[in-house]
mmCIF file of C-alpha atoms in Angstrom:
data_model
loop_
_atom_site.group_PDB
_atom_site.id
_atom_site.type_symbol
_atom_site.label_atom_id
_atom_site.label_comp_id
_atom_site.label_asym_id
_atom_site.label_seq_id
_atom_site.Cartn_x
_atom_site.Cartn_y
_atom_site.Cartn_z
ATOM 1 C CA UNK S 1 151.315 156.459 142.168
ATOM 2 C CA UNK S 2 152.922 153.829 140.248
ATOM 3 C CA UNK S 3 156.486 155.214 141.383
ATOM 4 C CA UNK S 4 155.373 155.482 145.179
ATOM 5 C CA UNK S 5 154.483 151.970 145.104
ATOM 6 C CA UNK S 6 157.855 151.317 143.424
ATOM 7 C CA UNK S 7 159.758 153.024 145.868
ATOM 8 C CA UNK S 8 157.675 151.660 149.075
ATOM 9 C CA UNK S 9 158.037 147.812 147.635
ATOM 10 C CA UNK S 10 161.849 148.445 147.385
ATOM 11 C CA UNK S 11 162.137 149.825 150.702
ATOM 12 C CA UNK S 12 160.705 147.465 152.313
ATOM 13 C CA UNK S 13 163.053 144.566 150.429
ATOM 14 C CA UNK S 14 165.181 146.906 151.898
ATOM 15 C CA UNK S 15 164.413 146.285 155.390
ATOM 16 C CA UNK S 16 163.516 142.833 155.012
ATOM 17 C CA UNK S 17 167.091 142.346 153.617
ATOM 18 C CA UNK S 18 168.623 143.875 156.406
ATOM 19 C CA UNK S 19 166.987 142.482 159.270
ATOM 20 C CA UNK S 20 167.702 139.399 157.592
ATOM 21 C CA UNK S 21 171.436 139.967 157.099
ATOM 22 C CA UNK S 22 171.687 140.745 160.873
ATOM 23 C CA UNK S 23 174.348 137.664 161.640
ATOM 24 C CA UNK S 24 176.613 139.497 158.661
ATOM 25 C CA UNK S 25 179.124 141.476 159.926
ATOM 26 C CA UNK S 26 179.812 144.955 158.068
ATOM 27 C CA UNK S 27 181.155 144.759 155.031
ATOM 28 C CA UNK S 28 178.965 141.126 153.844
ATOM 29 C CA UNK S 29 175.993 143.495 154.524
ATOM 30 C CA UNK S 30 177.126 146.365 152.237
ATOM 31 C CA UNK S 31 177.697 143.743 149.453
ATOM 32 C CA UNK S 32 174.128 142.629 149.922
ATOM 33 C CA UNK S 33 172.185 146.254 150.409
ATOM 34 C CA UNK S 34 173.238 148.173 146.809
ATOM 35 C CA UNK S 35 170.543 146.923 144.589
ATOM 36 C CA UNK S 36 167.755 147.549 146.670
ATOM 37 C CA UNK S 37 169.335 150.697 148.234
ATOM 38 C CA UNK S 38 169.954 154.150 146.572
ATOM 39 C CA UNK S 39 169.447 157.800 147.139
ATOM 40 C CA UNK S 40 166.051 157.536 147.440
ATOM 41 C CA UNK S 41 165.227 154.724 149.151
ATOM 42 C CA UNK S 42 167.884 155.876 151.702
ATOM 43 C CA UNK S 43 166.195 159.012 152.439
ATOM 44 C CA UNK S 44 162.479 157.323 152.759
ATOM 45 C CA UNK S 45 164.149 154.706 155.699
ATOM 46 C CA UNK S 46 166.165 157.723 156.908
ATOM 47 C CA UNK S 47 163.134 159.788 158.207
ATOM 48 C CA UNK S 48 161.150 156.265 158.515
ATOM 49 C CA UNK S 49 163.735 155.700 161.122
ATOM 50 C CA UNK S 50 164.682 158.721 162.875
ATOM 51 C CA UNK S 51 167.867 158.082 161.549
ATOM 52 C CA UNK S 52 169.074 160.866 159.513
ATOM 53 C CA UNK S 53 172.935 158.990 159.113
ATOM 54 C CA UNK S 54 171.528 155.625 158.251
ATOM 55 C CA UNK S 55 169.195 156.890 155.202
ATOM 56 C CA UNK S 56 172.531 159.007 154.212
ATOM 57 C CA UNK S 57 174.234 155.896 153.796
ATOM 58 C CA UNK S 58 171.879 153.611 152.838
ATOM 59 C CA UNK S 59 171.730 156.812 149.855
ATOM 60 C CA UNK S 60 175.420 156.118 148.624
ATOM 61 C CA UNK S 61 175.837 152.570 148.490
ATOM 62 C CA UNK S 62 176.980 150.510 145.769
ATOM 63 C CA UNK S 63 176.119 147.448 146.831
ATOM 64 C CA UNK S 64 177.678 143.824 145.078
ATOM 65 C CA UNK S 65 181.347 143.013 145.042
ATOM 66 C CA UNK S 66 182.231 146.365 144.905
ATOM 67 C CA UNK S 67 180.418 147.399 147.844
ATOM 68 C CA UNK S 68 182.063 144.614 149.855
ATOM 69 C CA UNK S 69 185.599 145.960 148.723
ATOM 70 C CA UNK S 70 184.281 149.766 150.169
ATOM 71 C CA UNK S 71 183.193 148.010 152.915
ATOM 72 C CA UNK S 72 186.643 146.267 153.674
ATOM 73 C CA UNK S 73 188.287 149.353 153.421
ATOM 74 C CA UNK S 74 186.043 151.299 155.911
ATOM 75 C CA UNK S 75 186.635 148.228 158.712
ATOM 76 C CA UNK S 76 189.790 149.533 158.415
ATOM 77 C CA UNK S 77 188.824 153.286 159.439
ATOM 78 C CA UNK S 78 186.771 152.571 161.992
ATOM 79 C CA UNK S 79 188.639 150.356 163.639
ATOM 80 C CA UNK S 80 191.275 153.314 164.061
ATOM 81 C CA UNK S 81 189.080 155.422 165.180
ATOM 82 C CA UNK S 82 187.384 153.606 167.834
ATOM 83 C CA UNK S 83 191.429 153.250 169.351
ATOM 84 C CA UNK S 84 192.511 157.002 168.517
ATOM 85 C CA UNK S 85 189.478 158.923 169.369
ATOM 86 C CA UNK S 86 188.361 159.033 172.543
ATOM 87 C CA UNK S 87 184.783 160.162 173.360
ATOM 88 C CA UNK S 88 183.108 159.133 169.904
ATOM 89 C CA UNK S 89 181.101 155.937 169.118
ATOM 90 C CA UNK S 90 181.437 154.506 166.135
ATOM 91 C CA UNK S 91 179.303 152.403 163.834
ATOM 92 C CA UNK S 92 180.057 150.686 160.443
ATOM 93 C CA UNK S 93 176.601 151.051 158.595
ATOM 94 C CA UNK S 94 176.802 148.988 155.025
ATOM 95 C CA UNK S 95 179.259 150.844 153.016
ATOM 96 C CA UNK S 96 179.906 154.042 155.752
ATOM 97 C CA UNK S 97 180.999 155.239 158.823
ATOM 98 C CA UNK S 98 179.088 156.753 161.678
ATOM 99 C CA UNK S 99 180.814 159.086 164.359
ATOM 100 C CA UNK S 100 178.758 160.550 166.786
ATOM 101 C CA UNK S 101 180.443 162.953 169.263
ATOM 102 C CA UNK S 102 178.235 163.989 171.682
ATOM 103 C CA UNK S 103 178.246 167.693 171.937
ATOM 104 C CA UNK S 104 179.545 167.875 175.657
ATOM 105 C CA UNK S 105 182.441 166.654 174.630
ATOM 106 C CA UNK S 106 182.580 169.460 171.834
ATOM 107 C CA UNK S 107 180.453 172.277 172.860
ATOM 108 C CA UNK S 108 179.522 173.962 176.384
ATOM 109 C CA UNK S 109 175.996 173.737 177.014
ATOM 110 C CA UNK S 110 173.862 176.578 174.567
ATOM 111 C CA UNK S 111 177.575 177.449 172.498
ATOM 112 C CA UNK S 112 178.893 176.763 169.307
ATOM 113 C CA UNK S 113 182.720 177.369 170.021
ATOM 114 C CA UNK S 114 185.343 174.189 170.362
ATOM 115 C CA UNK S 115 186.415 173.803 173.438
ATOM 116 C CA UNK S 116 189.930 173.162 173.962
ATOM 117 C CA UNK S 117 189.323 169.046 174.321
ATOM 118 C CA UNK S 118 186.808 169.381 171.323
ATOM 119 C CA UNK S 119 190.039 169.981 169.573
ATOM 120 C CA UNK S 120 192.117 168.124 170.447
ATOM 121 C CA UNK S 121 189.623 164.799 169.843
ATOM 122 C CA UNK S 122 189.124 166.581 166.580
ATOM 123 C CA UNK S 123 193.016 166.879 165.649
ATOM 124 C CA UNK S 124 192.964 162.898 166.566
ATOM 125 C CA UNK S 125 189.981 162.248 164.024
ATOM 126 C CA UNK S 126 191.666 164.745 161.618
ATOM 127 C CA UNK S 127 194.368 162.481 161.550
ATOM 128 C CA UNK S 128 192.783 159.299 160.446
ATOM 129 C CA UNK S 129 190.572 161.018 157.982
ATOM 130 C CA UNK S 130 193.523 162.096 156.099
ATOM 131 C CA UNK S 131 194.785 158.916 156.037
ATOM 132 C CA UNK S 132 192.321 157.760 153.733
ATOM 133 C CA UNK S 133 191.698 161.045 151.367
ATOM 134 C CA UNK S 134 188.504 159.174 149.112
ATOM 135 C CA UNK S 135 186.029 159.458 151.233
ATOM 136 C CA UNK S 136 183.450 162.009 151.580
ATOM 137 C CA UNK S 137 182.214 163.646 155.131
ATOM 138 C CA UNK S 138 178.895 164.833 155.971
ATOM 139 C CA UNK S 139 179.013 166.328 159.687
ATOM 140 C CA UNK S 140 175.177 166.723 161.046
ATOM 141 C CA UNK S 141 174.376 168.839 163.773
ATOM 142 C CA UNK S 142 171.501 167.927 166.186
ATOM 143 C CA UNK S 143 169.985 168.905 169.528
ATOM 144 C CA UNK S 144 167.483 168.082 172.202
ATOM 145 C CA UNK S 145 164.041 169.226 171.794
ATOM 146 C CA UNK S 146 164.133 172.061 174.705
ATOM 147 C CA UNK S 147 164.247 175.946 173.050
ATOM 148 C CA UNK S 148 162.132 176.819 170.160
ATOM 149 C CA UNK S 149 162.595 174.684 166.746
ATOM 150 C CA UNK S 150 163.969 177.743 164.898
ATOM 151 C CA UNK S 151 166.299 178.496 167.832
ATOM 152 C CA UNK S 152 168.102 175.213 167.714
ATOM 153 C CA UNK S 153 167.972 174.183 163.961
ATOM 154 C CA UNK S 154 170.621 177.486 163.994
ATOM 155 C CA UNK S 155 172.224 176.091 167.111
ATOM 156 C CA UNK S 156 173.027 172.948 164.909
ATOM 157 C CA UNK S 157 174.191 174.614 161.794
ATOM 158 C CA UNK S 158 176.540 176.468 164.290
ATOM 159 C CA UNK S 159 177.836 173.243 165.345
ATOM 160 C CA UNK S 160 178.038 171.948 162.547
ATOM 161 C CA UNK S 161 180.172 174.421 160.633
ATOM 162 C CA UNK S 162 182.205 174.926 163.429
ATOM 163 C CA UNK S 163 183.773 171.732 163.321
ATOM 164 C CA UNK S 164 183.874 171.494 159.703
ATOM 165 C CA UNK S 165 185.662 175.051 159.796
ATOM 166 C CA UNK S 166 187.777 173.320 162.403
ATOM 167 C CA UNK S 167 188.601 170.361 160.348
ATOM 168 C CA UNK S 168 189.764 172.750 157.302
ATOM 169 C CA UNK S 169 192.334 173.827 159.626
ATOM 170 C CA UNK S 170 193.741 170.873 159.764
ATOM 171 C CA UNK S 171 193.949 169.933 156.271
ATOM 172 C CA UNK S 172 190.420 168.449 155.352
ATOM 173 C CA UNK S 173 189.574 169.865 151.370
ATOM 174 C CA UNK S 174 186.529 171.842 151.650
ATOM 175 C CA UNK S 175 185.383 169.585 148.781
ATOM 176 C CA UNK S 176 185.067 166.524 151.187
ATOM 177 C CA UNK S 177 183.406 168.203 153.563
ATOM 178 C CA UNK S 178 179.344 169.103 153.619
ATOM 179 C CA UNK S 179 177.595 170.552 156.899
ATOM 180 C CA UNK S 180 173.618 169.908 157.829
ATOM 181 C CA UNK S 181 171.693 171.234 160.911
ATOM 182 C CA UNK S 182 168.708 168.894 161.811
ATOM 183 C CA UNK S 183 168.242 171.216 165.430
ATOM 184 C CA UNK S 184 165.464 168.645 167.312
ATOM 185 C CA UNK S 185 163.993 166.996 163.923
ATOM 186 C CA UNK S 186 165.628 163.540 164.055
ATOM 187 C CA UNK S 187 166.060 162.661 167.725
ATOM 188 C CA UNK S 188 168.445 159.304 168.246
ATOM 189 C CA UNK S 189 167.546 159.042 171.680
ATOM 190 C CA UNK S 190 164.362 159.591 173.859
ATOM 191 C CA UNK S 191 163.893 163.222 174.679
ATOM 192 C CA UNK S 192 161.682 162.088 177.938
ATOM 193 C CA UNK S 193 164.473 161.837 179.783
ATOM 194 C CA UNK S 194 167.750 164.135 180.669
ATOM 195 C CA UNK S 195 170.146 161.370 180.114
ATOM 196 C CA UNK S 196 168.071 160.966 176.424
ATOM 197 C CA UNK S 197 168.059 164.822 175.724
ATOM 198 C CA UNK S 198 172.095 164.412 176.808
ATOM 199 C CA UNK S 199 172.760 161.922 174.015
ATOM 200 C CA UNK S 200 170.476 164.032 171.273
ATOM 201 C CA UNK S 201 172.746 166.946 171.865
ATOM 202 C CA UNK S 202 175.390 165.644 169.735
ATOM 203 C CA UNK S 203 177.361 165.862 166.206
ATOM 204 C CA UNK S 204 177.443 163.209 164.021
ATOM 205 C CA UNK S 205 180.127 162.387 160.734
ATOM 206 C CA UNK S 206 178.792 160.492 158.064
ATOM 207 C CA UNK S 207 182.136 158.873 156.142
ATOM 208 C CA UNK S 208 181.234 157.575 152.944
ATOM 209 C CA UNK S 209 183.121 156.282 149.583
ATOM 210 C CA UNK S 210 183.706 159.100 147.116
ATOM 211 C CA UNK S 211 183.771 158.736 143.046
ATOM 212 C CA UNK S 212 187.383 157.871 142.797
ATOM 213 C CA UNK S 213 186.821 154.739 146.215
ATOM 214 C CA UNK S 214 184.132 153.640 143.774
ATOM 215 C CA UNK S 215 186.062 153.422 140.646
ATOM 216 C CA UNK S 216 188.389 151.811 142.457
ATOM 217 C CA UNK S 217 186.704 149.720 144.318
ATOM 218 C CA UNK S 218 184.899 148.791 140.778
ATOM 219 C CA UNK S 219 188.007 147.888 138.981
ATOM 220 C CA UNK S 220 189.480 145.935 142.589
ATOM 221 C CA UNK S 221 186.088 144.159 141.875
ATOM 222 C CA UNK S 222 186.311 143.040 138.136
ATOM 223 C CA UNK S 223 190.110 141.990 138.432
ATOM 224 C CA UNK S 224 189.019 139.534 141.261
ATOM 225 C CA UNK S 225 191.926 140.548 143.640
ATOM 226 C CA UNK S 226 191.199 139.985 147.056
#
């Protein structure tokens, strides 16, 4: 009981810092979030949320000076991949990355094979990711809430390790790589709707700081160079 409470107060310092810290652009916010972030806390706003890529994040900050050197680094990555990749929207979260594809753009409706433009968009983002080799990449798969919930759950695994088979191909490690099929579970978008159902349909790519970003980052931190 006594760790429940814990974890609820902390969240919610969580969100109160964040809604707070709204007039901070990206990387000020993931020098404020570490201390009353981690793994755990991340997951509870995660599926508070609906937001499956923001509790992933929120899971692997740092937070302090360090955090604002990750986040300094990831402006950086996003803002190339917002020019080179067409068809993606991206969002700097605290310390990460958010690329959501939606799966038109991938996928033909009900399959899990590229199409030929899925690849091509894909060898673009390949590009940029190997430009900047510490960071880790989660790629979620997720669909609308028509079929059965067993049905597309596998649908989104598909997905999911089809463009993370993909992405080997092209020279992303294995070991940066990690693939998770939500199917219907955490909807971004309204599923009332077909344009909402459209936009749920979709993969996303958490990009986050691996162990040797943080070192870094830690030691760019205590030297004080800017």
């Amino acid at each position: 009981m006594k760790r429940t409470s814990h974890l609820l107060f902390t969240s919610l310092i969580f969100i109160s810092l964040f809604t707070a810290c709204k007039s901070l652009n990206k990387t000020q916010k993931g020098a404020a979030i570490g201390t009353a972030g981690g793994a755990a806390v991340g997951a509870v706003i995660g599926r508070a949320s609906g937001n499956t890529a923001l509790g992933a994040i929120i899971g692997a900050t740092v937070g302090g000076v360090s955090g604002a050197v990750i986040g300094r680094k990831m402006d950086k990555q996003a803002e190339e991949i917002k020019k080179e990749v067409p068809g993606v929207k991206v969002e700097r979260v605290g310390e990460g990355i958010v690329v959501e594809f939606n799966s038109k753009v991938l996928f033909a409706f009900d399959k899990s094979d590229l199409s030929n433009t899925a690849e091509k968009n894909l060898d673009d983002l390949a590009v940029i990711l190997k430009k900047y080799p510490d960071t880790d990449i989660e790629i979620q798969g997720h669909t609308d809430d028509k079929g059965t919930e067993v049905y597309n759950k596998s649908l989104s695994e598909r997905r999911a390790s089809a463009v993370a088979n993909y992405l080997k191909t092209k020279g992303i490690t294995t070991g940066r790589t990690n693939t998770k099929g939500y199917g219907e579970a955490a909807p971004k978008y309204s599923n009332d709707t077909e344009s909402g159902r459209t936009e749920n349909r979709r993969v996303d790519f958490l990009i986050t700081a691996n162990d040797k970003m943080k070192q870094d980052a830690s030691k760019e931190a205590g030297s004080g160079t800017n």
